[in-house]
XYZ file of C-alpha atoms in Angstrom:
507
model
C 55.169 44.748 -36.948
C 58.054 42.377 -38.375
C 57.195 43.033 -42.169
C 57.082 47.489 -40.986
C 60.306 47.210 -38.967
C 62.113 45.358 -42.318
C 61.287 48.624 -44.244
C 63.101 50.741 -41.511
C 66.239 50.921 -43.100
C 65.395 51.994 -46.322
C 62.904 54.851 -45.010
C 65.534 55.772 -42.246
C 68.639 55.917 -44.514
C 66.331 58.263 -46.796
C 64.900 60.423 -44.395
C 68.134 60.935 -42.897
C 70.092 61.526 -46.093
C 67.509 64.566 -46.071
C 67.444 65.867 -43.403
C 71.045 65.973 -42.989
C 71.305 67.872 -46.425
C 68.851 70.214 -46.030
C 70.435 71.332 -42.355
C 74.203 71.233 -44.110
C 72.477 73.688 -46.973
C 70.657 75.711 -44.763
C 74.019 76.427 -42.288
C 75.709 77.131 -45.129
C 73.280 79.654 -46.486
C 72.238 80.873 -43.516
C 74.917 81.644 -41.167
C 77.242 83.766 -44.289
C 73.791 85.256 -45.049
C 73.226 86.351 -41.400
C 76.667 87.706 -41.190
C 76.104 89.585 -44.142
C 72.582 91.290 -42.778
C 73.984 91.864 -39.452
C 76.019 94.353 -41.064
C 73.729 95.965 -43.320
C 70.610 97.462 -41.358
C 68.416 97.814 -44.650
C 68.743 94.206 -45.842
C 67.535 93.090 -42.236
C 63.881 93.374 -42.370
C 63.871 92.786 -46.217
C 65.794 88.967 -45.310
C 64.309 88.263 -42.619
C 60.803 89.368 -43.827
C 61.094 87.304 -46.699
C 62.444 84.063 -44.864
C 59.331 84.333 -42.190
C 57.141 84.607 -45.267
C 58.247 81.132 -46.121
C 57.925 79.605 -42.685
C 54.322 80.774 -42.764
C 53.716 78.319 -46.029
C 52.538 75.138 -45.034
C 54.914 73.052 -45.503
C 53.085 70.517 -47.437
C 51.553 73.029 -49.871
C 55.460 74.369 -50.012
C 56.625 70.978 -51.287
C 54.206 70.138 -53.383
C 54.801 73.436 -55.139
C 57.776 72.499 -55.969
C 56.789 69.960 -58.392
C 55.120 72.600 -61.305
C 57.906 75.050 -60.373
C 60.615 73.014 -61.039
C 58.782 70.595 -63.905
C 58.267 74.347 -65.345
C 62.001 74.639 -65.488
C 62.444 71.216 -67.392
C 63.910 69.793 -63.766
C 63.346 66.700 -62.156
C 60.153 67.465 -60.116
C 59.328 64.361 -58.227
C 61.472 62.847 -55.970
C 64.507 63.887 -53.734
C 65.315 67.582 -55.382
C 61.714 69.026 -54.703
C 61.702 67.720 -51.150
C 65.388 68.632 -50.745
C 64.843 72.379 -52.105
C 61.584 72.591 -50.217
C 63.120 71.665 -46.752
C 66.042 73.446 -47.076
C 64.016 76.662 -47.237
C 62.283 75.756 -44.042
C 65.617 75.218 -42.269
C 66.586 79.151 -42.669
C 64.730 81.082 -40.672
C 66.352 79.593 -37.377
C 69.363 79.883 -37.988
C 69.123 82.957 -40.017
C 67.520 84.285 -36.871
C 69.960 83.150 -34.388
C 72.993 83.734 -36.467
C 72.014 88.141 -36.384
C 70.177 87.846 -32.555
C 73.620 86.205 -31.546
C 76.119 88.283 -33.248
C 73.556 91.528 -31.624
C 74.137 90.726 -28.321
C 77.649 90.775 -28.558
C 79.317 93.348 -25.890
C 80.196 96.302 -27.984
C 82.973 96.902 -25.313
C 84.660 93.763 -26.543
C 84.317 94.614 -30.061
C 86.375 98.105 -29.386
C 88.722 96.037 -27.469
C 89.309 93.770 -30.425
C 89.749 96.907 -32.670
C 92.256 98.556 -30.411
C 94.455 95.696 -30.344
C 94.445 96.214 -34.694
C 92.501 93.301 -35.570
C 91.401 93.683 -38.898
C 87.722 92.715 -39.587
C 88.397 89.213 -40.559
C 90.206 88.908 -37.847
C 87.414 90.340 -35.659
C 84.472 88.190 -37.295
C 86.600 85.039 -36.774
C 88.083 85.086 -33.717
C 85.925 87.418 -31.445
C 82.229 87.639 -33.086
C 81.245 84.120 -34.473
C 83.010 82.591 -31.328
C 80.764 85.059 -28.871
C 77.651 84.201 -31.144
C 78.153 80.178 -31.607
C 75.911 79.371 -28.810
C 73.027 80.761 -30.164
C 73.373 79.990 -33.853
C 73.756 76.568 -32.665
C 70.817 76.915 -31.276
C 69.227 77.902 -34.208
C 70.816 74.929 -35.725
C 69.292 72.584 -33.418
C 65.723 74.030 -33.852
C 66.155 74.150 -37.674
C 67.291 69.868 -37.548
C 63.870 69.150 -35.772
C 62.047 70.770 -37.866
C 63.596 68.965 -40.806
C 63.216 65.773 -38.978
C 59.349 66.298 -38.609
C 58.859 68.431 -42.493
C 60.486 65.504 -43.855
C 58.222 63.193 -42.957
C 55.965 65.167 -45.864
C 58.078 64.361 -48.841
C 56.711 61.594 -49.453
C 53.904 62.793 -51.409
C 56.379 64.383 -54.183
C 57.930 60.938 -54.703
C 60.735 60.776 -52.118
C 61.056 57.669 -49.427
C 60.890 58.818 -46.096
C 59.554 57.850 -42.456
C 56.377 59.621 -43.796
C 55.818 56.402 -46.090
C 54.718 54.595 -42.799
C 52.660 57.821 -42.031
C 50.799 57.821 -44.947
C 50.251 54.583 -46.131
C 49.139 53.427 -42.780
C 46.726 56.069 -42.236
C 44.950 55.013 -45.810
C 45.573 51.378 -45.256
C 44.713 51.237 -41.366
C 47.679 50.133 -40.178
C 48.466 51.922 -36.977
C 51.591 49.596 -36.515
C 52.736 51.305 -39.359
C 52.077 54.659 -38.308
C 53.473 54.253 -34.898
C 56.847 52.917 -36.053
C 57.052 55.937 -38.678
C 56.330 58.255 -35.547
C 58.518 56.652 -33.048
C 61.174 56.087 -35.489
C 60.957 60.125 -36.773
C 60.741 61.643 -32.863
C 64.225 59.055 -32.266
C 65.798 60.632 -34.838
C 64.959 64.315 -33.962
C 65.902 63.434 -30.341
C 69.135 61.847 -31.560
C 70.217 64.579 -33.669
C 69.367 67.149 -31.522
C 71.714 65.611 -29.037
C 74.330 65.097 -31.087
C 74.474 68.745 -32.101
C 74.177 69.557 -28.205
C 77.336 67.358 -27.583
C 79.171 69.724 -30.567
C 78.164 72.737 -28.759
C 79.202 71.704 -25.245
C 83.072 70.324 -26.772
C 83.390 73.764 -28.183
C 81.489 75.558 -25.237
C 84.389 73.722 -22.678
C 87.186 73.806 -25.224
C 87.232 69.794 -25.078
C 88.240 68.561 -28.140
C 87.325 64.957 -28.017
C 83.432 65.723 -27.512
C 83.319 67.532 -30.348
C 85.496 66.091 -32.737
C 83.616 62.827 -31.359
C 80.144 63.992 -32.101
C 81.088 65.770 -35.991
C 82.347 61.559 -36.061
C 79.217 60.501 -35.984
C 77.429 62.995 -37.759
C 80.044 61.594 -40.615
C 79.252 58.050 -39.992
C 75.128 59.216 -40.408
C 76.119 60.667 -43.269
C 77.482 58.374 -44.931
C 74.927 55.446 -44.443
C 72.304 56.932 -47.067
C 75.558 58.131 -49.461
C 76.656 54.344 -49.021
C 73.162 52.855 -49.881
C 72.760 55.271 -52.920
C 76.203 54.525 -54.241
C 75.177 50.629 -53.953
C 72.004 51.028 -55.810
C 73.908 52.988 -59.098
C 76.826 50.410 -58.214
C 74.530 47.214 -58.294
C 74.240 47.198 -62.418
C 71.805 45.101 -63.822
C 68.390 46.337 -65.230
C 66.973 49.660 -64.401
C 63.718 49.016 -62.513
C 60.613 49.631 -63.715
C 59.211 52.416 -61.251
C 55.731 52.042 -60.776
C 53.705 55.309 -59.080
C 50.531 54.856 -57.182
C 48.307 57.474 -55.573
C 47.496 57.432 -51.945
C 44.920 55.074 -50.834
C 44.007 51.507 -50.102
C 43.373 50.653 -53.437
C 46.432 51.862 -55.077
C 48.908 50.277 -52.952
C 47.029 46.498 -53.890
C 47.487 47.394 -57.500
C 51.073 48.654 -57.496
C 51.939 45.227 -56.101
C 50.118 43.561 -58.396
C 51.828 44.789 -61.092
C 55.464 45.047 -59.552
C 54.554 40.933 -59.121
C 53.269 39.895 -62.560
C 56.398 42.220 -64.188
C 58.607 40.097 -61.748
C 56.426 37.244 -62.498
C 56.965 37.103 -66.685
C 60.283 39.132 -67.006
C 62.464 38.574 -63.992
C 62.857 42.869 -64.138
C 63.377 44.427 -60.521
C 60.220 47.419 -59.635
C 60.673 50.092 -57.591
C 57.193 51.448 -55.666
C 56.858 55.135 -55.933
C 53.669 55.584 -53.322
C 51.386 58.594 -51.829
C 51.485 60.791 -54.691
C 49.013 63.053 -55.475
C 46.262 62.942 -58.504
C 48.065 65.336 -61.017
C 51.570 64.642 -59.519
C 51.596 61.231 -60.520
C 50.181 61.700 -63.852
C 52.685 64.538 -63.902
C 55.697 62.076 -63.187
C 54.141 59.708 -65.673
C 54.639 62.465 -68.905
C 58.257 63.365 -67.600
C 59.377 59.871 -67.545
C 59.908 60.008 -63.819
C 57.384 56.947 -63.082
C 57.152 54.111 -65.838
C 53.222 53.049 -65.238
C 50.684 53.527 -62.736
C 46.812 52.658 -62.438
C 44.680 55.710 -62.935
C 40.572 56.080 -63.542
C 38.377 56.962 -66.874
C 36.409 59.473 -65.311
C 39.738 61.508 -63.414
C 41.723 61.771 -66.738
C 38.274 62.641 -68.846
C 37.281 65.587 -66.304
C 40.268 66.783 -65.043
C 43.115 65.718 -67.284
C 41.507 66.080 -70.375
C 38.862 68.895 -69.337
C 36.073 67.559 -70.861
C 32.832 68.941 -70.389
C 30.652 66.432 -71.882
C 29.474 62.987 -71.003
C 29.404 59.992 -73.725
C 26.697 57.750 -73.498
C 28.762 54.512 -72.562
C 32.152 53.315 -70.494
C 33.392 52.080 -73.843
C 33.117 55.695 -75.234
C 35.170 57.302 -72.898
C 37.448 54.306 -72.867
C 38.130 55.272 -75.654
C 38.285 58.735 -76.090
C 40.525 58.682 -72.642
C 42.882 56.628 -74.718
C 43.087 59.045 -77.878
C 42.925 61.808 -76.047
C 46.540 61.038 -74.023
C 47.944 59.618 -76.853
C 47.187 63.064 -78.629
C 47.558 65.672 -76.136
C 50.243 64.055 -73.721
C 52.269 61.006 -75.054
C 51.113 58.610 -72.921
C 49.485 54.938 -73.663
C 46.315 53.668 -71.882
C 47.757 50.198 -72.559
C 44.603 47.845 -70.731
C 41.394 48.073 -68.405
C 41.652 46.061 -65.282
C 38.021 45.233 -65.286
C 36.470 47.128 -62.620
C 35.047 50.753 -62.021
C 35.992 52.530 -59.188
C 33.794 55.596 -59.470
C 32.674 58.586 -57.083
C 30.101 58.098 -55.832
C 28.085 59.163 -52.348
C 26.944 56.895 -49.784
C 24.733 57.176 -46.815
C 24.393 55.077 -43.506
C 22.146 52.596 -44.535
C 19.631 52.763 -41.380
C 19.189 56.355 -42.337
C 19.018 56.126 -46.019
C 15.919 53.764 -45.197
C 14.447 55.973 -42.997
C 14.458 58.808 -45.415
C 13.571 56.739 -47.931
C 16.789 57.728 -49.773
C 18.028 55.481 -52.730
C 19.003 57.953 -55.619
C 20.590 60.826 -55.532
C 17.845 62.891 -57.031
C 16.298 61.713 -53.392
C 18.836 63.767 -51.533
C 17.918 67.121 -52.754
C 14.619 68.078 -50.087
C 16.764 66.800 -47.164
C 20.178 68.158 -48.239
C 19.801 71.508 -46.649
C 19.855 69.573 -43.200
C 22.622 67.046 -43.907
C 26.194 67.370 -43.591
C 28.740 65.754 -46.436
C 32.266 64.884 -45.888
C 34.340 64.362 -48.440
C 38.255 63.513 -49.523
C 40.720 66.375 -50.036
C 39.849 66.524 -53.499
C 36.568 65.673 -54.240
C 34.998 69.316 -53.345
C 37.020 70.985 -55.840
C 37.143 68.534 -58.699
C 34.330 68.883 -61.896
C 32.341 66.342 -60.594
C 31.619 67.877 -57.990
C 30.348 70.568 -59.940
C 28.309 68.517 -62.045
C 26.643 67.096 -59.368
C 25.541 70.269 -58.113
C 24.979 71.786 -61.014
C 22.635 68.406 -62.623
C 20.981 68.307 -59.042
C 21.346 71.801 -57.085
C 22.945 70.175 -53.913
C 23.016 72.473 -51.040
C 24.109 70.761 -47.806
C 23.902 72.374 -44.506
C 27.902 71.867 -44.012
C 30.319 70.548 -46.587
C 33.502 68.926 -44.733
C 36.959 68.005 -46.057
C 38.991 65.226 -44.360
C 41.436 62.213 -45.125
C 39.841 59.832 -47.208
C 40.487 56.786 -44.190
C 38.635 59.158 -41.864
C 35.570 59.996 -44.211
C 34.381 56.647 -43.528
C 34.374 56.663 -39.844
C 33.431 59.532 -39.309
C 29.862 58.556 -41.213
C 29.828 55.969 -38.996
C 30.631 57.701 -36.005
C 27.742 60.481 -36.723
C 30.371 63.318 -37.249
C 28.378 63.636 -41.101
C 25.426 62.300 -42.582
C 26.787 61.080 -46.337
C 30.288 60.823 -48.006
C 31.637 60.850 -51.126
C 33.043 57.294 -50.951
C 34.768 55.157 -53.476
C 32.218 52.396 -55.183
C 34.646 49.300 -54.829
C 35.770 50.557 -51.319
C 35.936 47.515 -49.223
C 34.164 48.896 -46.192
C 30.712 49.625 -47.939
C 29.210 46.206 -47.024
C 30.676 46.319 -43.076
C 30.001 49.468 -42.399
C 26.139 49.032 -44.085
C 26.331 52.065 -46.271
C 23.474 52.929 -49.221
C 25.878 53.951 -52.539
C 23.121 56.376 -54.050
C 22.450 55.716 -57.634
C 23.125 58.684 -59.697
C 20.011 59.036 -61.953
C 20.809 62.180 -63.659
C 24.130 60.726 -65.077
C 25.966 63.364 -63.270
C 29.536 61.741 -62.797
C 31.537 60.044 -65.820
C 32.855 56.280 -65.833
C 35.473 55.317 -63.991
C 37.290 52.162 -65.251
C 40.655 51.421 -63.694
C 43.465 51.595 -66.329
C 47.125 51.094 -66.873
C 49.171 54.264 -68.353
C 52.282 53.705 -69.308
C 54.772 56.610 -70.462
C 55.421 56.704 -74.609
C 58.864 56.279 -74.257
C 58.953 53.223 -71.872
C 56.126 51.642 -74.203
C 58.511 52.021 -76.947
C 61.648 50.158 -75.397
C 60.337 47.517 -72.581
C 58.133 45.594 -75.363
C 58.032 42.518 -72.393
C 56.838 44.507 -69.133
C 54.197 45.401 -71.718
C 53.120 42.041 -72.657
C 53.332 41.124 -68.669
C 51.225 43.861 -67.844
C 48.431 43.285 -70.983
C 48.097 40.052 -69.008
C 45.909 41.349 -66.217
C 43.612 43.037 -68.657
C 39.847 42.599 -67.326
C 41.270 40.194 -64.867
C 39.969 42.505 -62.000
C 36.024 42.861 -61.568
C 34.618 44.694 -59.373
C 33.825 42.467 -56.287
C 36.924 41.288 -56.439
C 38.939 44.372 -56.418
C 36.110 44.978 -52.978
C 37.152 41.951 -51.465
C 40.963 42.940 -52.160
C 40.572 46.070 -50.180
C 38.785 44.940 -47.456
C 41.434 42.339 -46.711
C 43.813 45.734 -46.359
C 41.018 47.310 -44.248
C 38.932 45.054 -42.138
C 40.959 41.572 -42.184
C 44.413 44.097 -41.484
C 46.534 42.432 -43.829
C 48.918 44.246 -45.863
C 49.038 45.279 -49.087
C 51.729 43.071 -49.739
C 49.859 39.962 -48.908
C 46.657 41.277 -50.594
C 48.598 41.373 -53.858
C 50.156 38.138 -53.652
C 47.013 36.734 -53.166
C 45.659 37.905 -56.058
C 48.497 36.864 -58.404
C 48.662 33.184 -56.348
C 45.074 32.568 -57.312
C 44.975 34.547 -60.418
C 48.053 31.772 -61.249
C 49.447 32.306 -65.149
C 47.061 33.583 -67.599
């Protein structure tokens, strides 16, 4: 709990820089907008239609759009400005809402009364209507912040620190301390800023000045915590730090570590952890330059980053051609293989497997009509999924997507009969799983490799040498063992890592 609470800051300070900015962008937007409908009876359903249209998005599929939109538009599209654009959208319909229902409901007796004293409309809007109608767009304000409070928590798959790093991480990495302090932490905030916007209202509501002058005090102070920790970080000098990406599970947050500590190890450099991204996001930030390196697999980038069809005969092969082919197509450098394959593969309850007398995969296919497979987001829709059903005809009486850290309990638990699991994932050997052998060759390699973007290779010649130094130095039992420290033994990530480099000492 000591080591999640240290991160607080940092993940606070960022959600709240956020949050706050998408709610400032979204008044300002929303309430002129409002005003402007309110008078115009054709633009109504047209505004509002189209601002309910985005609500319905999900609001993670609405983020993570925003990283081809705006990488379409040559824009930074990982980070802060695709979580900031994509929240501020979800913060108008409230207030958009409240802003015309309040300025509605307005008596139209005091409106003529305002006219015959020969206010002109200015006059009217500002001093009769927007007073009358503040109590309900501040509602509207204070429904919009917590919603931003809780959407924010989703940035952090497009690259941008928030309370949803504890959410996240600790749901892959099993640690529900982790998850509980992101929680807590994001419902205190809501709560707090929900109040504090109350407090505004009431000042202005009872024409006492101190409340709300008191309460906009604070909001200043809020502010200008995350402005005062981002003006430190471009104020600190020194070296830029080598930003390292990882995708979202166990085994990805052991390896980012590894590598921010042998680059801190041989060249002193500061690295900054980029974590939860998505498969083509992170590649994605990789070719723009917004990541300098991350770990990826052979058999991802051959199928889905490279689109090939075919299969070579060996891992060397596709080593290989995985390495041309970026260099060619994309820019970037496979610079070393860790060691170890981490492949797809799928894995039955072990009791079972025996019982069916199921070790290959070819096995599967007179029983798969009456089994039910649960898989990771992903898997279902990648090629090698299609492979495998095209090399074997798979039909499977139910086909179930879920969070990779559930899949596994859930075979446990009965809720599905095989998953497509990871082959170095440490709970394989606890959990007495079967990893079916694929004898048809259905599903490529898939040796873990460092990319590094072109540019970066070119001008930080010594974080390459650092990081050549863990080529091979990974095989697979060890890279098991590392993530079932993370999720059996509970330790952190952190602490896996460190072990590692300890006993892999200076090569």
């Amino acid at each position: 709990m000591n080591e999640q609470l240290q991160l607080l800051p940092g993940y606070l300070s960022a959600h709240l820089g956020l949050t706050l900015a998408a709610i400032l962008v979204g008044v300002l937007v929303s309430v002129p907008l409002g005003v402007l409908v309110a008078g115009s009876k054709r633009l109504e359903p047209f505004v509002l239609g189209t601002a309910s249209v985005i609500q319905t998005v999900p609001s993670l599929a609405l983020l993570a759009f925003m990283v081809p939109a705006l990488a379409a538009l040559g824009m930074q599209s990982i980070g802060y400005l695709p979580a900031l654009i994509g929240l501020c959208l979800y913060s108008v319909l409230p207030i958009l809402r409240n802003t015309l229902v309040g300025l509605a409901s307005i008596e139209p007796a005091l409106l003529e009364a305002a006219q015959s004293v020969g206010m002109t409309p200015g006059e009217q809007l500002f001093r009769v209507e927007l007073p009358l109608a503040l109590p309900m767009i501040i509602a509207g304000i204070r429904t919009a912040t917590v919603w931003t409070v809780g959407t924010a928590t989703l940035s952090t798959p497009v690259g941008a620190p928030s309370l949803g790093n504890y959410i996240f991480s600790g749901l892959q990495t099993r640690n529900y301390a982790a998850v509980l302090v992101g929680c807590v932490a994001a419902a205190l905030l809501a709560l707090a800023l929900d109040g504090l916007i109350r407090v505004v209202e009431l000042g202005l509501r009872l024409r006492r000045r101190a409340l709300w002058i008191g309460a906009l005090c604070v909001f200043a102070a809020l502010a200008a915590w995350p402005l005062a920790r981002l003006a430190g970080a471009f104020a600190g000098g020194g070296a830029r730090p080598v930003r390292i990406g990882a995708k979202n599970f166990t085994e990805q947050y052991i390896l980012s570590r590894i590598m921010s500590g042998r680059i801190h190890e041989r060249t002193g450099q500061p690295t900054e952890l980029i974590e939860s991204l998505g498969s083509t996001v992170v590649f994605d930030a990789l070719r723009n330059g917004q990541i300098d390196v991350y770990v990826d697999y052979t058999g991802t980038l051959w199928a889905n980053i490279l689109e090939r069809k075919d299969r070579p005969p060996n891992r060397a092969e596709v080593l290989e051609g995985t390495r041309s082919g970026l260099r060619e197509r994309f820019g970037v450098e496979l610079l070393a293989a860790l060691g170890f394959e981490n492949a797809y593969a799928l894995a039955m309850n072990g009791q079972q497997a025996e019982e069916l007398n199921v070790r290959k995969i070819s096995d599967l296919i007179p029983y798969a009509p009456k089994l039910r497979l649960g898989s990771d987001y992903e898997f279902l829709s990648r090629p090698e999924w299609k492979a495998l059903e095209a090399r074997y005809g798979l039909r499977f009486q139910e086909q179930r997507s879920m969070d990779p850290a559930l899949m596994y309990q859930a075979l446990r638990s009965g809720g599905v009969d095989l998953i497509s699991a990871f082959s170095t994932d440490g709970r394989i050997v606890p959990y007495h799983l079967r990893v079916l052998e694929d004898d048809r060759g259905a599903i490529p390699p898939y040796d873990a490799v460092i990319l590094v973007n072109a540019v970066f290779a070119r001008e930080q010649p010594a974080v390459l040498d650092a990081l050549r130094s863990l080529a091979q130095s990974i095989d697979g039992e060890r890279m098991r063992a590392l993530n079932a420290e993370v999720d059996q033994s509970r330790h952190s990530p952190a602490e896996a890592a460190a072990g590692f480099l300890k006993g892999a000492g200076h090569r």
